[in-house]
CSV table of C-alpha atoms and ligand atoms in Angstrom, one decimal:
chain,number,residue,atom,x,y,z
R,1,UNK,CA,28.9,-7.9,98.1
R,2,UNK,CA,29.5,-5.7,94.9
R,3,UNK,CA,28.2,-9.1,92.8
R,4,UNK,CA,24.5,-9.1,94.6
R,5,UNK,CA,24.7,-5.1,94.2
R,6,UNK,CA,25.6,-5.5,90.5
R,7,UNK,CA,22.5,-8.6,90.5
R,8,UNK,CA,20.1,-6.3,92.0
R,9,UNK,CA,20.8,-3.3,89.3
R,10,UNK,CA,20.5,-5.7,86.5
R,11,UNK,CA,17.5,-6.9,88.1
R,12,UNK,CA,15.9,-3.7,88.7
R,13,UNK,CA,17.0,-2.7,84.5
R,14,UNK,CA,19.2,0.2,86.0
R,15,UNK,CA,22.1,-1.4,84.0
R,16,UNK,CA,20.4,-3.6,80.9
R,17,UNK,CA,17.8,-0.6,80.6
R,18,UNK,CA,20.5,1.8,79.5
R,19,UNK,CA,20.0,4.0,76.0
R,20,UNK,CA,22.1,3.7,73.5
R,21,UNK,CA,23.4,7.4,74.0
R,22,UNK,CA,25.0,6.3,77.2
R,23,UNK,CA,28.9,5.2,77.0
R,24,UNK,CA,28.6,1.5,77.6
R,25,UNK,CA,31.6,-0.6,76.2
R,26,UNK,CA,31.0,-3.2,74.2
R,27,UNK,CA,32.9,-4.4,71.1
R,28,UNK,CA,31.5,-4.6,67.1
R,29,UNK,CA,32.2,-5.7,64.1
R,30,UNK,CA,31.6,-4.2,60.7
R,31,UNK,CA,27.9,-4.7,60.5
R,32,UNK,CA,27.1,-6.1,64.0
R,33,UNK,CA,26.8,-2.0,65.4
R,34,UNK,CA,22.7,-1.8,66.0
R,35,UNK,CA,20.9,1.4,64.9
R,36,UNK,CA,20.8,3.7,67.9
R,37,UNK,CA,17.2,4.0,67.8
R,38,UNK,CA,17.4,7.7,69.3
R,39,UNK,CA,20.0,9.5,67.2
R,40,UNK,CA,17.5,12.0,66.0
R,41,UNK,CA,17.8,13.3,69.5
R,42,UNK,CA,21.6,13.4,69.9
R,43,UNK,CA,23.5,16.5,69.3
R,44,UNK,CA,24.4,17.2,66.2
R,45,UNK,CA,27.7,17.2,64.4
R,46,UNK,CA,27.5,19.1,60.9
R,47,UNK,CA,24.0,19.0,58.9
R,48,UNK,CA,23.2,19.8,55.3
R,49,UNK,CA,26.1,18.6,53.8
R,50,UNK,CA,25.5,18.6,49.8
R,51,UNK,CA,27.0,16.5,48.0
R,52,UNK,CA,27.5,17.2,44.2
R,53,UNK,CA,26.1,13.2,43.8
R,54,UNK,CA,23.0,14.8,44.4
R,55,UNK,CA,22.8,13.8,48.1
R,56,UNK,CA,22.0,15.8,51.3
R,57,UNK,CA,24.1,14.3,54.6
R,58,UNK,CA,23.2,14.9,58.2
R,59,UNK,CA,25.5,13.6,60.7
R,60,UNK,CA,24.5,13.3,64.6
R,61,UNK,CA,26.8,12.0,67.6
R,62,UNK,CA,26.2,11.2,70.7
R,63,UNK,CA,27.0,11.8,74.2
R,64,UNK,CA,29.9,10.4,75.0
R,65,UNK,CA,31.0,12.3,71.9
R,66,UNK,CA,29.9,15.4,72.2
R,67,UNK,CA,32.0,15.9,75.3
R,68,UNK,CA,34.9,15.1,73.5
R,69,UNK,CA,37.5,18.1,73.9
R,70,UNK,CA,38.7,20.4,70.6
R,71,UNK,CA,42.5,18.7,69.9
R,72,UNK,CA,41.9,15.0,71.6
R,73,UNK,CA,40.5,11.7,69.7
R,74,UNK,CA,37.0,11.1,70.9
R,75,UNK,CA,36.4,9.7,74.2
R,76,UNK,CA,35.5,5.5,73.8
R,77,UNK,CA,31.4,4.9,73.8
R,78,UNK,CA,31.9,7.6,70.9
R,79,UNK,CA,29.3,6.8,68.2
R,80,UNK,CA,28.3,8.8,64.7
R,81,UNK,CA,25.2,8.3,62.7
R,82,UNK,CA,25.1,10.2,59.3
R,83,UNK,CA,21.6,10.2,57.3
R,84,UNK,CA,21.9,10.6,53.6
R,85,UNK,CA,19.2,12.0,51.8
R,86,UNK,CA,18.3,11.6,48.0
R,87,UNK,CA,18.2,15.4,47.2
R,88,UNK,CA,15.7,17.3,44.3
R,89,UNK,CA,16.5,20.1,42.5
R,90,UNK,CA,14.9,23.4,43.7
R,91,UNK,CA,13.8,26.4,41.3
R,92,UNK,CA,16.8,28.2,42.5
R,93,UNK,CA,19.2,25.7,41.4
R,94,UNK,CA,19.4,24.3,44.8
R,95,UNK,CA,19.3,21.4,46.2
R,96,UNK,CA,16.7,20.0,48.8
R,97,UNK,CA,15.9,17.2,50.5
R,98,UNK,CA,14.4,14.6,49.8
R,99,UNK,CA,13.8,10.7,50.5
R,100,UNK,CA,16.1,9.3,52.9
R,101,UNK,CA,17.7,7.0,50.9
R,102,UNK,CA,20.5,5.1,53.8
R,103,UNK,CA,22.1,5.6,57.6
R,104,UNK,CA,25.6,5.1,58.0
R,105,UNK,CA,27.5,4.4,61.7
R,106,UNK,CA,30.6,4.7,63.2
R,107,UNK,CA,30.9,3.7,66.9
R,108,UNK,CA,34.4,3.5,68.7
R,109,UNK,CA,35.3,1.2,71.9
R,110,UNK,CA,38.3,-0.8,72.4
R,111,UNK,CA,38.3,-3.8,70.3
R,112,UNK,CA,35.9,-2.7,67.9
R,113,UNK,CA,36.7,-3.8,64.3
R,114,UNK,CA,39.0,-6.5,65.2
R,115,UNK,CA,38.1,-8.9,62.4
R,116,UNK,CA,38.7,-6.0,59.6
R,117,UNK,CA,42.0,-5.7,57.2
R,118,UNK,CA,42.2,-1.7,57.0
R,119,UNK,CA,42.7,-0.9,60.7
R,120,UNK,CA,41.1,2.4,61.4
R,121,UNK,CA,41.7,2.4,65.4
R,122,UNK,CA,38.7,1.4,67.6
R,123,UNK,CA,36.4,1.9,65.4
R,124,UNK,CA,33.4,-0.3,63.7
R,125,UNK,CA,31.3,0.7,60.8
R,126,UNK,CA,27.6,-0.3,59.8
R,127,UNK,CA,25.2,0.4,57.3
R,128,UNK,CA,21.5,0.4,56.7
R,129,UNK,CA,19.0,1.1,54.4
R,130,UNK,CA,16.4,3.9,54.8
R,131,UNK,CA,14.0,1.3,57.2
R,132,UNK,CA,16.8,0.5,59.6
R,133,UNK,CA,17.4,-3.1,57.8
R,134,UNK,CA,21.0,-3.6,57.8
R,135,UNK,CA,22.9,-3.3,54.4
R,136,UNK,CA,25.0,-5.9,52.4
R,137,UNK,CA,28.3,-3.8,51.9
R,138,UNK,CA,32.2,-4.2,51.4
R,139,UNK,CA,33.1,-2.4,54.7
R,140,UNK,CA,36.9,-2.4,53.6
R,141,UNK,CA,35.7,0.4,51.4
R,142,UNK,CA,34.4,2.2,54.6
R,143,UNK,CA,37.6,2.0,56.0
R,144,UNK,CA,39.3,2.7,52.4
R,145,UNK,CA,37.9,6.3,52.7
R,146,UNK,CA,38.6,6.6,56.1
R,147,UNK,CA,41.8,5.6,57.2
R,148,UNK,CA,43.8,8.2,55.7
R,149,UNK,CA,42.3,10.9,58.5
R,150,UNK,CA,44.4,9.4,61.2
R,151,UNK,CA,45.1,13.2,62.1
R,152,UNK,CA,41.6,13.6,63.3
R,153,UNK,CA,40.7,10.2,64.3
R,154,UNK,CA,39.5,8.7,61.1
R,155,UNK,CA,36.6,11.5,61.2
R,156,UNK,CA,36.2,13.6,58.0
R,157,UNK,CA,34.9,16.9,59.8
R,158,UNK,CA,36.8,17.3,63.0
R,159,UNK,CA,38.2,20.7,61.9
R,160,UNK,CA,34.5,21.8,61.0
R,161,UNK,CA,32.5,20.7,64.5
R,162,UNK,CA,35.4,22.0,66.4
R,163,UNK,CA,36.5,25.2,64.7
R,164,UNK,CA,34.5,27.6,67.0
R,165,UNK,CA,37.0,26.1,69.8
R,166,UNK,CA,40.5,27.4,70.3
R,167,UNK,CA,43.3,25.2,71.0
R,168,UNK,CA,42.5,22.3,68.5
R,169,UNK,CA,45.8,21.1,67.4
R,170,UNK,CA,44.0,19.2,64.2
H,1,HEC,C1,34.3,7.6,49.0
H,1,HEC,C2,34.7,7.8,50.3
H,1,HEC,C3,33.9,7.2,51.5
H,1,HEC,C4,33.4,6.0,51.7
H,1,HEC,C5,33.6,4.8,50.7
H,1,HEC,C6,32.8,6.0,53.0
H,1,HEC,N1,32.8,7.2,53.5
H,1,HEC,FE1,32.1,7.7,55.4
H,1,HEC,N2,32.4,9.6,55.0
H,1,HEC,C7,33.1,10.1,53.8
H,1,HEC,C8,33.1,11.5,53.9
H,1,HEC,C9,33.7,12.5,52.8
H,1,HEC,C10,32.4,11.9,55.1
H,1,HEC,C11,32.1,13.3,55.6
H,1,HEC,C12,30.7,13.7,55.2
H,1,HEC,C13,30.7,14.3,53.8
H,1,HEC,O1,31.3,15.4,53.7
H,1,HEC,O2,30.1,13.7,52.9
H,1,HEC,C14,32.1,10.7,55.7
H,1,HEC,C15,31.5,10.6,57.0
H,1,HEC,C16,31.0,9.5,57.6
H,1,HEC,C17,30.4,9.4,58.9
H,1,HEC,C18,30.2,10.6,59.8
H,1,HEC,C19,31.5,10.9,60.6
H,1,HEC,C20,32.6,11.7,59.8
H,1,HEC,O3,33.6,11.1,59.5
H,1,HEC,O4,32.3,12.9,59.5
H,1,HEC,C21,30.1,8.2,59.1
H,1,HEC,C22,29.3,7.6,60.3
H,1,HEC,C23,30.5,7.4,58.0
H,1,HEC,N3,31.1,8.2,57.0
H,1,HEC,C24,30.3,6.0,57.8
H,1,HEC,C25,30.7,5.3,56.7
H,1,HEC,C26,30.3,3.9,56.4
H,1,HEC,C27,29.6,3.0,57.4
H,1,HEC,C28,30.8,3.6,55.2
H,1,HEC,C29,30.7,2.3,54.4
H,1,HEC,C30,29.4,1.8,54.3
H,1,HEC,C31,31.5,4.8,54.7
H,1,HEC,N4,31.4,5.8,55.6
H,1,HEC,C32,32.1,4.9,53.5
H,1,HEC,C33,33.7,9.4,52.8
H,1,HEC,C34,33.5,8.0,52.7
């Protein structure tokens, strides 16, 4: 009975039709993560982030993140998705945006990252280029950076996004 209910959802797209905001599990590599083609309407996590490279970062998550509570890793079906913008000098001696210049993403579900050396829990990294083609780079180094935040699940600004909560114990 449940497998000609399950048949008839999949039939109907109820369960193949979901967006990529939703919490469905299923396990990457580095590189294999798609771009969430939506991200620009997930909540976001901390925006404007200048970096003295001369880049501007904007970092999204999504659902199944968002609901995550101040003090606990994030919830499985998490995924991030940080923009990073070339930046021009402004007459103030600013910074502004400018081109984007490459989209980074993090997405966590059991298994994910499996193949990698630097384990960084459940979670898989990808990369593309300002277009959404997928980039040719050494994840390890992703995971380089990463791994030694294993007090706020491998994510750099935990403290920041969560701050206005009380009881965070990171
Ligand atoms: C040199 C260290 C470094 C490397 C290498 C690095 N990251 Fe990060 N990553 C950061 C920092 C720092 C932040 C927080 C944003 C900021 O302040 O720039 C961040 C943030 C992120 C975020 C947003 C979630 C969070 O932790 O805040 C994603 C997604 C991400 N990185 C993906 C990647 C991917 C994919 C790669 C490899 C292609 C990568 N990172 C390589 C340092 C690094």
């Amino acid at each position: 009975m449940r497998t000609i209910i399950i048949t008839a959802l999949l039939g109907m797209g109820i369960i193949s039709g979901c967006s990529s905001n939703d919490a469905v599990s299923t396990s990457y590599n580095d590189g294999e993560i798609p771009l969430p083609s939506d991200y620009k309407s997930w909540p976001v996590f901390v925006s404007g982030i200048e970096k003295s490279s001369g880049h501007i970062r904007d970092i999204y998550i999504n659902n199944a993140g968002a609901e995550t509570v101040a003090g606990k890793a994030f919830a499985n079906g998490t995924k991030f998705v940080m923009e990073i913008y070339n930046a021009e000098k402004n007459g103030d001696g600013g910074i502004v945006k400018a081109a984007l210049a490459k989209v980074f993403v993090m997405s966590k579900d059991q298994g994910n990252g499996q193949s990698a050396t630097i384990k960084t829990g459940d979670w898989a990294y990808s990369a593309f280029d300002a277009s959404g083609n997928a980039l040719s780079v050494d994840y390890e180094s992703c995971r380089g950076c990463h791994v030694p935040l294993v007090d706020t699940d491998y994510i750099f600004h935990y403290s920041k996004y969560f701050d206005t909560q009380a009881g965070s114990d990171y």
